[in-house]
Coordinates of C-alpha atoms in Angstrom, one line a residue:
X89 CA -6.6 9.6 11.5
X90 CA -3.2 11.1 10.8
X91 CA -4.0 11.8 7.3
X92 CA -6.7 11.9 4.8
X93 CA -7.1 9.8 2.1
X94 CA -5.8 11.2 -1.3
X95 CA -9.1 9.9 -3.8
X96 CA -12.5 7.6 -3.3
X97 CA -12.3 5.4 -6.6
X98 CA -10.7 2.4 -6.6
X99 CA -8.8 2.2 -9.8
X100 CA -6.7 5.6 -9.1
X101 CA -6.0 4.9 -5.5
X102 CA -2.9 5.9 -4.5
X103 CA -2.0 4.5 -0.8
X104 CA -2.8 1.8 1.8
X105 CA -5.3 4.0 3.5
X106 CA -7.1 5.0 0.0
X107 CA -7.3 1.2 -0.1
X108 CA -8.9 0.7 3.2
X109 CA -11.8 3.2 2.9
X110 CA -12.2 2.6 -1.2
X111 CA -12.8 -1.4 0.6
X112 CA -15.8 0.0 2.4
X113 CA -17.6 1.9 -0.3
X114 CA -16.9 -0.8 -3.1
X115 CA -17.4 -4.0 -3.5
X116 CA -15.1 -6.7 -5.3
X117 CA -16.6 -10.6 -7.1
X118 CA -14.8 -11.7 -4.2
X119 CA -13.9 -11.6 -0.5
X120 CA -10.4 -11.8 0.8
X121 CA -9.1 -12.4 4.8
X122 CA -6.1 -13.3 6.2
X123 CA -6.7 -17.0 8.3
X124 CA -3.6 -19.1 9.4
X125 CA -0.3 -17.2 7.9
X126 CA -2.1 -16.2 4.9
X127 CA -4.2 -14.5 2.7
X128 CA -8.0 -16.6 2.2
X129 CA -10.4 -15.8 -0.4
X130 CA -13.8 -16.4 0.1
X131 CA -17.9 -15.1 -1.0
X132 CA -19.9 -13.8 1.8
X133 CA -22.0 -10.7 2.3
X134 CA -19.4 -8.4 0.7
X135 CA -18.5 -10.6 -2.4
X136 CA -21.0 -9.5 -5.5
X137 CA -20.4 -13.2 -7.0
X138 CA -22.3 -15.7 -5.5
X139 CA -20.9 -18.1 -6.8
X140 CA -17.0 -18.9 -8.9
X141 CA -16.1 -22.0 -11.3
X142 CA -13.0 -22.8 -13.0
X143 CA -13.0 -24.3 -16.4
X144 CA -11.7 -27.7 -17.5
X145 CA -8.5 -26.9 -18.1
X146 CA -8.1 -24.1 -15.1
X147 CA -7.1 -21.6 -17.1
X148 CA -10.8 -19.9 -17.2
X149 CA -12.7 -18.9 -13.9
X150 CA -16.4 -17.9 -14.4
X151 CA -18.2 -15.7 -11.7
X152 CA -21.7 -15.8 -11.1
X153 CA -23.4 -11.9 -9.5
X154 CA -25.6 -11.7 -6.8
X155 CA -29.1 -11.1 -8.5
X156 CA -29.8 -8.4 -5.9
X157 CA -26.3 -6.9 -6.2
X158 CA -27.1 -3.6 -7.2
X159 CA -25.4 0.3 -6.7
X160 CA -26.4 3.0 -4.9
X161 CA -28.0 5.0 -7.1
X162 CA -30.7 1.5 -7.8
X163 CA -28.8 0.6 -11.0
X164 CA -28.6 -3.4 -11.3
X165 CA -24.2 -4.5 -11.0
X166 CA -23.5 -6.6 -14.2
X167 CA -21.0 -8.1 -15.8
X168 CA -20.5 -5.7 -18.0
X169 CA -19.4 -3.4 -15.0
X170 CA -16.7 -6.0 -14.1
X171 CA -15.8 -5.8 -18.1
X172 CA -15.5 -2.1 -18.0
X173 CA -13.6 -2.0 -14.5
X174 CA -10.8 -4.7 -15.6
X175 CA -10.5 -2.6 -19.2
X176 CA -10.0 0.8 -17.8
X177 CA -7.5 -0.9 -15.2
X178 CA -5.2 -2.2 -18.4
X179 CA -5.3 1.5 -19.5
X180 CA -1.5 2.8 -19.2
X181 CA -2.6 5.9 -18.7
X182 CA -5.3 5.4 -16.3
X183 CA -1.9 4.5 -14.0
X184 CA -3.7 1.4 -12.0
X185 CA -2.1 -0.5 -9.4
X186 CA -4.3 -3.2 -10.5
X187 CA -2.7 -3.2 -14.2
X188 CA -0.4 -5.3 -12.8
X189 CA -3.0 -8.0 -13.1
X190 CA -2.9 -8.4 -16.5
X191 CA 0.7 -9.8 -16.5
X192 CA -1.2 -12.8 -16.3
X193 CA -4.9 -12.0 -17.3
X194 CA -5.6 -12.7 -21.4
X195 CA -9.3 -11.1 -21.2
X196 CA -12.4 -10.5 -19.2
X197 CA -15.3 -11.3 -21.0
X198 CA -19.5 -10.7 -20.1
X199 CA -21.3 -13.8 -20.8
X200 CA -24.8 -12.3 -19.9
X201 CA -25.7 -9.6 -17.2
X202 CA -24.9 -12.1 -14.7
X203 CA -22.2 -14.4 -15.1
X204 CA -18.5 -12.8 -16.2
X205 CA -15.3 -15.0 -17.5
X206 CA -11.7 -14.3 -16.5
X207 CA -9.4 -15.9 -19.5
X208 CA -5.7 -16.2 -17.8
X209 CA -2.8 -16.6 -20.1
X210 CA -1.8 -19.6 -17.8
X211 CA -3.1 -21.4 -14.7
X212 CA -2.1 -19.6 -11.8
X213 CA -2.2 -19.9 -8.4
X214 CA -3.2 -15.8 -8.0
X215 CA -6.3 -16.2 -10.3
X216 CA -8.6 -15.5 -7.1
X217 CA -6.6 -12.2 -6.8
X218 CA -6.4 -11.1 -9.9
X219 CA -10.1 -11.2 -10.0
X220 CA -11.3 -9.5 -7.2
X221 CA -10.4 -5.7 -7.6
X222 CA -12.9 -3.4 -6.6
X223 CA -15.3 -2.5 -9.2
X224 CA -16.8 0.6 -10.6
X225 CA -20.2 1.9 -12.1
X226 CA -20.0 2.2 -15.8
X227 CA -22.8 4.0 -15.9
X228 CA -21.0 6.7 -14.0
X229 CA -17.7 6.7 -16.1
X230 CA -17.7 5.1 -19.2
X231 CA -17.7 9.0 -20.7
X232 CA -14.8 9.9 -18.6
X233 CA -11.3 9.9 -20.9
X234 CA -9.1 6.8 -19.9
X235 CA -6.7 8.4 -18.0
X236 CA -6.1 8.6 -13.6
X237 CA -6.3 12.7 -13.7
X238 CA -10.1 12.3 -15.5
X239 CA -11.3 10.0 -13.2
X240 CA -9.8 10.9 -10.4
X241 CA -11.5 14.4 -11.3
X242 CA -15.0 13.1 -11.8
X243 CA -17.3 15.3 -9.8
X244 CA -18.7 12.5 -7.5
X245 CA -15.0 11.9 -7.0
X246 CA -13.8 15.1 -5.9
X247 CA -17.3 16.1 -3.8
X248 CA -18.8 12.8 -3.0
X249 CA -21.4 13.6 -0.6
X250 CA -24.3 11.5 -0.8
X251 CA -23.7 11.2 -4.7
X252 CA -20.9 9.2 -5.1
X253 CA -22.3 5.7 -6.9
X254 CA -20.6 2.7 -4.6
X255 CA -22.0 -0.8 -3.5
X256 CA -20.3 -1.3 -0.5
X257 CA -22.1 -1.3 3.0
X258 CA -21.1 2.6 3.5
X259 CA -21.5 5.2 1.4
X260 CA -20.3 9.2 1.9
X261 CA -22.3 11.1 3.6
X262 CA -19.4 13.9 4.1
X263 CA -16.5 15.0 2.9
X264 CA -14.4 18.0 3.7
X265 CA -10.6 17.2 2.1
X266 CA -8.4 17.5 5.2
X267 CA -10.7 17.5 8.0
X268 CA -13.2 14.9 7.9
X269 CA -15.0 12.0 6.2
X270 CA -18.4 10.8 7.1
X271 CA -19.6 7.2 6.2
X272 CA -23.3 6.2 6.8
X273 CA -25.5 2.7 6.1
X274 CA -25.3 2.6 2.2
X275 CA -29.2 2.2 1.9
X276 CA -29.5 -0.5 -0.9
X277 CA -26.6 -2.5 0.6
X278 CA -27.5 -6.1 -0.1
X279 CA -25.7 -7.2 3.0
X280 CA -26.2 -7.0 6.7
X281 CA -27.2 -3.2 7.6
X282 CA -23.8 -1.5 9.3
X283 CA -24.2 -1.9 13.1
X284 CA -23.3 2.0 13.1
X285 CA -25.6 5.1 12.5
X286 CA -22.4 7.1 11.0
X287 CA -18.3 6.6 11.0
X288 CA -16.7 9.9 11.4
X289 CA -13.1 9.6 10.2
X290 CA -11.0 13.0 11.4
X291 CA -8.0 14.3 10.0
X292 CA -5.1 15.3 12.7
X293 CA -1.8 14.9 11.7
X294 CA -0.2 16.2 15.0
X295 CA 0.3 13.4 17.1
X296 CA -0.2 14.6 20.3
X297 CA -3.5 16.4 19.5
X298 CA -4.4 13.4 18.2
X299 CA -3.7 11.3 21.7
X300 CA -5.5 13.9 23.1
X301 CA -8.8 13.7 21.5
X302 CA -8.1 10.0 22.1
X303 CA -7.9 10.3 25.8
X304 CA -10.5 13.0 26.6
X305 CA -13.2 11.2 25.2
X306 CA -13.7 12.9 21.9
X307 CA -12.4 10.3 19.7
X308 CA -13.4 6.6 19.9
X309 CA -10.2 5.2 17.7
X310 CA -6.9 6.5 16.8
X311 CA -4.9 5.1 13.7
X312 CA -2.5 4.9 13.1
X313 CA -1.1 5.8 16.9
X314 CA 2.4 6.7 16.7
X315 CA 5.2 4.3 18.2
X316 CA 6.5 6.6 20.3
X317 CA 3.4 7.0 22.0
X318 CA 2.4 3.2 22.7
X319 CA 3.7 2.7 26.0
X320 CA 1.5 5.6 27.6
X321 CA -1.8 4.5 25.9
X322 CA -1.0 0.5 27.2
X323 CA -0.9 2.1 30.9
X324 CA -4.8 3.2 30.2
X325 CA -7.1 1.0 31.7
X326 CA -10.5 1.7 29.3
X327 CA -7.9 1.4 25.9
X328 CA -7.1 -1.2 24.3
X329 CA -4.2 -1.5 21.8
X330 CA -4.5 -3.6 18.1
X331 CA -1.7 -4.3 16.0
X332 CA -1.7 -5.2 12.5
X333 CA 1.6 -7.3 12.2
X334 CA 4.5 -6.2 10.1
X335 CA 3.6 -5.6 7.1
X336 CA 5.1 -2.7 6.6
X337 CA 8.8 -1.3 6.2
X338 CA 10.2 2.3 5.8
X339 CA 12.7 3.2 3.3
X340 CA 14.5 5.7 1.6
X341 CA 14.7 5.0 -2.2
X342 CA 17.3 6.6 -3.9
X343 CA 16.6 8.0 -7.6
X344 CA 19.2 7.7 -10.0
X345 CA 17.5 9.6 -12.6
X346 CA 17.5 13.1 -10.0
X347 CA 20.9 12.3 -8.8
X348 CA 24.0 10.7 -10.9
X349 CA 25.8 9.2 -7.8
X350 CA 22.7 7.0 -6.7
X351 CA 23.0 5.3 -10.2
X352 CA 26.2 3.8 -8.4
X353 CA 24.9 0.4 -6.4
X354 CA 28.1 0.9 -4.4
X355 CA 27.1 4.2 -3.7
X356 CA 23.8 3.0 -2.7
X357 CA 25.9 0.4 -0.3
X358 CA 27.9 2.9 1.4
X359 CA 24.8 5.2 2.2
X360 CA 23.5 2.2 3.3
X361 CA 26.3 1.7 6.2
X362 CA 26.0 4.5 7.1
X363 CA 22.9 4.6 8.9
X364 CA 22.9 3.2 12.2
X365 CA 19.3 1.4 12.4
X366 CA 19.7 -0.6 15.4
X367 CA 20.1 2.8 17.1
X368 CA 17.5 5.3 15.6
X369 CA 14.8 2.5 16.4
X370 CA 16.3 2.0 20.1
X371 CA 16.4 6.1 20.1
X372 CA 12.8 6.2 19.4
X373 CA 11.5 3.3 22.1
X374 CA 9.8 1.1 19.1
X375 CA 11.8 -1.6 19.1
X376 CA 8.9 -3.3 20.2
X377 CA 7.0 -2.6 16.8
X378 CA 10.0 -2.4 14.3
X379 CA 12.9 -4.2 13.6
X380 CA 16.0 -3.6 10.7
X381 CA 14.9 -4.3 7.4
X382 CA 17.4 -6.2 5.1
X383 CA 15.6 -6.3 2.3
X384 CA 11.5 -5.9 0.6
X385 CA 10.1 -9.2 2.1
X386 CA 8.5 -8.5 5.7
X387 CA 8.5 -10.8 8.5
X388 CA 5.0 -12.3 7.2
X389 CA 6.5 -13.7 4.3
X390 CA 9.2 -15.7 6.2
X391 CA 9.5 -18.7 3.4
X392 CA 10.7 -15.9 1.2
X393 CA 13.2 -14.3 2.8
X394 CA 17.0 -15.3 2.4
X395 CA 18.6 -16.3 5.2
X396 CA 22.4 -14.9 3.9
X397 CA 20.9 -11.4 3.4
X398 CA 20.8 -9.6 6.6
X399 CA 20.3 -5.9 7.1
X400 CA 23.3 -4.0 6.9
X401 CA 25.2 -3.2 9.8
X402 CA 26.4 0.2 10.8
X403 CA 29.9 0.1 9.5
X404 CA 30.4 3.9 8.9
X405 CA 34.3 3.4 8.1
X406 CA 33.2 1.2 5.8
X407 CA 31.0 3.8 3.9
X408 CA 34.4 6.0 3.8
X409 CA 36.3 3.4 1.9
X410 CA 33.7 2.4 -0.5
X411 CA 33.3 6.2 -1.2
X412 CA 37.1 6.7 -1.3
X413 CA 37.4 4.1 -4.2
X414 CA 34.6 5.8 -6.5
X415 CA 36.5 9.0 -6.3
X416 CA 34.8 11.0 -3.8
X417 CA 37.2 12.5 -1.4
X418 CA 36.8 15.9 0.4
X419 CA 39.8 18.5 -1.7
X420 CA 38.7 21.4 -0.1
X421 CA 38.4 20.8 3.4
X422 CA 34.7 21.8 3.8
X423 CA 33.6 18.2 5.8
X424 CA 31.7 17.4 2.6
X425 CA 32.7 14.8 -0.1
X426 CA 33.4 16.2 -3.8
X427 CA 34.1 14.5 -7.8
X428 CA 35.0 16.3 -10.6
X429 CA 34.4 19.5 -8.5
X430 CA 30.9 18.9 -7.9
X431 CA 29.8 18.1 -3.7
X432 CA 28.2 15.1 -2.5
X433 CA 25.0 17.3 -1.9
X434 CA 21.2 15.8 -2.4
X435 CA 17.9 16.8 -0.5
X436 CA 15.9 14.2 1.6
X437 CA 12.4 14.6 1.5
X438 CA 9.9 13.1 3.7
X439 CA 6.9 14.5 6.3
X440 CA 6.7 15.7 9.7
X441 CA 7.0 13.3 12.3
X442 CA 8.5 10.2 13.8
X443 CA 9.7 10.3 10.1
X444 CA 11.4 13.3 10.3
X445 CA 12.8 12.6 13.7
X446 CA 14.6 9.5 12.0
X447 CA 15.3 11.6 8.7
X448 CA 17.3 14.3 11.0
X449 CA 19.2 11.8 12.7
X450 CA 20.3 10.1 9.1
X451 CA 20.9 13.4 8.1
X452 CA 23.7 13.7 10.5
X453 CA 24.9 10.3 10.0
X454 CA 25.3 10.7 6.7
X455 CA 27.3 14.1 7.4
X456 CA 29.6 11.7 9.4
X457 CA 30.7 10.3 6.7
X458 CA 31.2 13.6 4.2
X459 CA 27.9 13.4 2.9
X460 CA 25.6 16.9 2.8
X461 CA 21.5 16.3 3.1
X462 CA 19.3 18.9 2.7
X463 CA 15.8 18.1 4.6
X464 CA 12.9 19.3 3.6
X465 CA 9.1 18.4 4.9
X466 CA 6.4 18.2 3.1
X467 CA 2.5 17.3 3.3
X468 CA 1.9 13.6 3.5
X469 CA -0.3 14.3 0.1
X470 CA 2.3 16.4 -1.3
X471 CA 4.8 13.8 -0.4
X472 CA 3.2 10.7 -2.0
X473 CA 2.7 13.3 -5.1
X474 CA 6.1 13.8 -5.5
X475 CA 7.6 9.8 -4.8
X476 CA 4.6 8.0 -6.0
X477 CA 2.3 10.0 -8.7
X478 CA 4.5 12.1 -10.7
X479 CA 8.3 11.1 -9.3
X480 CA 10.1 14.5 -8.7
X481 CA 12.9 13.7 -6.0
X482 CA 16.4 12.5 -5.2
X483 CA 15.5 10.8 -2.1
X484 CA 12.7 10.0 0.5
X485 CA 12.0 8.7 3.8
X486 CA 8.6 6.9 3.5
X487 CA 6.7 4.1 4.0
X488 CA 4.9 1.0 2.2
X489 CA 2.6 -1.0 2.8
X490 CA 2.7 -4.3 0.7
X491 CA 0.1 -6.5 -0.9
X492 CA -0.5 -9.7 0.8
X493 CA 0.9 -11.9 -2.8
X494 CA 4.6 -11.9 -2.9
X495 CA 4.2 -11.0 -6.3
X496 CA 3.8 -7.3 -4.8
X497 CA 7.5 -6.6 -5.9
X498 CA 6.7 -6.5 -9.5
X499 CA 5.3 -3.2 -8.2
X500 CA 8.3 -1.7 -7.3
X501 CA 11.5 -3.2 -8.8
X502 CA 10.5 -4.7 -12.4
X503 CA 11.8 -2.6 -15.0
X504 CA 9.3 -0.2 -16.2
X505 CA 7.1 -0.8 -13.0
X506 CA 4.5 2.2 -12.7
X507 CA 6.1 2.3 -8.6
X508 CA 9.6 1.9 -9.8
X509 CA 10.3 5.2 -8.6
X510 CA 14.3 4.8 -8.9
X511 CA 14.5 3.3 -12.5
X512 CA 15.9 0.3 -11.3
X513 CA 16.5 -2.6 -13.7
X514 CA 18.2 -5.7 -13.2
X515 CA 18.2 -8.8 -16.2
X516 CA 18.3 -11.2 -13.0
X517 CA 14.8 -9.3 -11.7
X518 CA 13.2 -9.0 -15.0
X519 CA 14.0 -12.8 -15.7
X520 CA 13.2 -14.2 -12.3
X521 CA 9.6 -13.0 -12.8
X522 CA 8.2 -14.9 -15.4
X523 CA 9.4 -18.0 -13.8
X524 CA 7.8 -17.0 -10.7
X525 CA 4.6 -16.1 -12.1
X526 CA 4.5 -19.3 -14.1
X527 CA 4.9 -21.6 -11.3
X528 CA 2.3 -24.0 -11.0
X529 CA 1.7 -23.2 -7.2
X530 CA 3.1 -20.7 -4.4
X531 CA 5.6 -23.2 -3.2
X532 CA 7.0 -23.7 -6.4
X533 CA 6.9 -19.8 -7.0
X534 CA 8.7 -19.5 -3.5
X535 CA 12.0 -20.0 -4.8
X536 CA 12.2 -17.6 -7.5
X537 CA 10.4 -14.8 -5.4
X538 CA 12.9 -15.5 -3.0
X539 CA 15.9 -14.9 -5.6
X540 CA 14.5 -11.8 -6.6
X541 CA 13.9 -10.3 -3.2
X542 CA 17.6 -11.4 -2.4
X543 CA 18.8 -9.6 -5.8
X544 CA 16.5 -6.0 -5.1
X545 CA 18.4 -6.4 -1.4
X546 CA 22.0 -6.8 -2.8
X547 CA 21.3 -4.0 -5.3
X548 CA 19.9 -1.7 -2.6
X549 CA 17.9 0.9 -5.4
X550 CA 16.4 1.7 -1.5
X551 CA 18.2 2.2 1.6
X552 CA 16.0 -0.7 3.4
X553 CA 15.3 1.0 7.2
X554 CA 13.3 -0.9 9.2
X555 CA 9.8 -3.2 9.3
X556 CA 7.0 -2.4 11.6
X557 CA 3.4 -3.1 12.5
X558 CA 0.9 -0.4 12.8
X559 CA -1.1 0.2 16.0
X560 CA -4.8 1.2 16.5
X561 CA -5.7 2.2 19.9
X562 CA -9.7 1.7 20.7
X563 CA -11.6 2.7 23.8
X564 CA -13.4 -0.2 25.3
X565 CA -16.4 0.8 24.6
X566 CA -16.0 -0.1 20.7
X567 CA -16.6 -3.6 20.0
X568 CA -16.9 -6.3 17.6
X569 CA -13.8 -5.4 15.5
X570 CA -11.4 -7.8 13.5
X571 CA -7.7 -6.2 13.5
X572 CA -5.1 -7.8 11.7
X573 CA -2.7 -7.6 9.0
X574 CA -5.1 -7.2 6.7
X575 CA -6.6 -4.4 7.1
X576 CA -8.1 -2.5 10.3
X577 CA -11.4 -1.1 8.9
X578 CA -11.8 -4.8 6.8
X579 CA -15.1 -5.7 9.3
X580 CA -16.1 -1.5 10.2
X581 CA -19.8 -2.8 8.9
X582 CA -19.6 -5.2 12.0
X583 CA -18.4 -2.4 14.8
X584 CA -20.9 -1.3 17.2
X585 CA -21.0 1.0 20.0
X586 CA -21.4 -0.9 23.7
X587 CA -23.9 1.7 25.6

């Protein structure tokens, strides 16, 4: 791996990876895959419901536990774990990406140890969703304050080893922060035994050490491979590649609240034509795996993307003018842009990498047109701190990876959103919503999604860069794995090892 995860409870996870291995050591009512263009849910051997109803009117949906679903530790899963997981979740200061859920949710409510209620404020098309997070042990935290810094400090948390309290088919058997996670056969899984002895998940961020444990044998699978590096691994004749599909995009969001001039959507605009994406993706060879992003919808939601938003062309004399009518001209003569004597000067932050490579080459772009970045690098963990945890930036290059419900904006761009990391608002966003979310099915929640991905793209709080899929590269000895956008680790229980 090119980078550890940041924390091994569900409810305080804070990136796509977190997600993945939190997956494999906790266990949801539910099951979710993605089948045929889109996201399935399901109960099979890693659902702890065995069995769902809705209610007459569809506005209640009533789960039913596995009788044998119990946690690591030998303590029986109840519904009064569900109960506690959904409540801390709704805690603000517990800072959940599953709080989101109850935009729609009314209560969760344990009818005995076994069966557990959902009460939605309105029939919804999402219901599945918003009743399958991962849950947790209260019997582990329910004396832990409500709040993501407490239970993210819990001391199975932070040294798991054999003592962290999960349900999935793994539990930790290691864990040295920045080097290496170990995952062995969770022994009172109620599922199918993992075909594997023990998963060793190493930390390299440098990308060429990392191809070359990858190519001398010493490392089975490398993810996520960098782009750059694709076309030498497809010559190897005992590798096969795997690619997720796009559901990711790259981005630079630009914080209002750290720097005046991004408050400015023209600003935003003119920043925006400045950067030449077309070329820094044909500069890096990935055009294969990433393409210009014109706005928060990826590729795999293409009934939600409008077709009169395009990604913005290069149109750096453009930039000038827009610039040139706000005021900002260059009085001194110093190449950079000045207003009411103060320059056009903000820092970029982002990590080492094909990231940086693309930051450096913005950088300069952006100095085309009289604008001065400062870069600075920083540790993917330090990085996600600083955008995502505890916002402390002007701008960023990163990445996201988004939820397979095209309600995954309300993340990012409604106002008040725990991700909206710019302090955007817009009354056509914040409006939009609610009619989206009330819809009686996806189609009809199409439309409005569609508006408000349209109106976050005109707006431009982000400099939208570019979409790409992420790529796993296996020896051929690993078999029996299911890659796709949905996760790559979503079947590791299933991998084995051909002799």
């Amino acid at each position: 791996m090119g980078s550890d995860v940041s924390t091994l409870l569900p409810l305080v996870e804070a990136t796509s990876l977190d997600a993945d291995i939190n997956a494999l050591l906790y266990r949801g009512l539910n099951s979710a895959r993605w089948a045929g263009g889109r996201i399935e849910y399901m109960l099979d051997d890693l659902s702890l419901a065995e069995r769902w109803e809705f209610g007459p009117d569809s506005t209640t949906l009533t789960y039913h536990i596995r009788p044998d679903a119990v946690w690591s530790d030998g303590e029986p899963i109840d519904a009064d774990d569900v109960v506690f997981t959904y409540e801390l979740a709704r805690q603000p200061d517990v800072a959940s990406r599953y709080y989101v859920f109850w935009e729609e949710l009314d209560s969760v409510a344990a009818l005995d140890d076994r069966r557990v209620t959902f009460y939605f404020k309105r029939r919804s098309p999402r219901m599945l969703l918003h009743s399958g997070a991962p849950i947790i042990p209260k019997h582990i935290f329910d004396s832990v304050p409500a709040d993501g810094a407490s239970l993210a400090g819990h001391p199975s948390v932070v040294h798991p080893d054999s003592v962290l309290v999960v349900s999935g088919p793994f539990r930790v058997a290691t864990m040295v922060p920045g080097e290496r996670l170990v995952l062995e056969p969770n022994p009172r899984t109620f599922s199918e035994r993992p075909a594997l002895d023990r998963v060793v998940f190493r930390i390299i961020p440098e990308a060429t050490t990392l191809m070359i444990e990858f190519m001398s044998g010493r490392a089975d699978v490398i993810y996520p491979v960098s782009l750059t590096q694709t076309s030498e691994l497809a010559e190897a004749t005992d590798v096969r590649l795997a690619t997720t599909g796009p559901r990711f995009y790259e981005f630079i969001p630009l914080n209002g609240s750290a720097f005046a001039p991004f408050k400015d959507s023209d600003v935003r605009r003119a920043i925006s034509y400045a950067i030449d994406r077309e070329g820094i993706l044909a500069g890096q060879g990935i055009t294969d795996y990433a393409s210009p992003a014109a706005g928060p919808y990826p590729p795999i939601f293409p009934d939600l993307a409008d077709p009169s938003v395009q990604p913005d062309a290069h149109l750096p004399d453009s930039a000038r003018a827009i610039l040139s009518s706000k005021g900002w001209r260059d009085s001194d003569g110093d190449g950079v842009l000045d207003k009411d004597g103060r320059p056009f000067h903000f820092t970029l932050v982002t990590e080492a990498g094909r990231r940086s490579d693309a930051a450096t080459i913005i950088q300069s772009q952006l100095a085309g047109i009289g604008i001065d970045v400062e870069l600075r690098l920083l540790e993917h963990g330090t990085l996600i701190d600083r955008v995502f945890v505890e916002p402390d930036f002007q701008a960023a290059l990163v990445g996201w990876a988004v939820t397979l419900d095209p309600e995954y904006l309300v993340q990012q761009f409604a106002r008040d959103a725990y991700y909206n990391v710019t302090d955007y608002t817009s009354v056509a966003v914040d409006s939009l919503i609610p009619l989206a979310r009330s819809a009686a099915s996806l189609a009809d929640a199409a439309p409005y999604w569609r508006a408000v991905g349209a109106t976050v793209a005109r707006d431009r709080p982000y400099a939208f860069l570019w979409f790409y899929t992420e790529v796993a590269a296996l020896s051929d000895r690993v078999r029996d794995t299911r890659i796709d956008i949905y996760s790559v680790f979503q079947n590791l229980h299933q991998w084995r090892i051909e002799p």
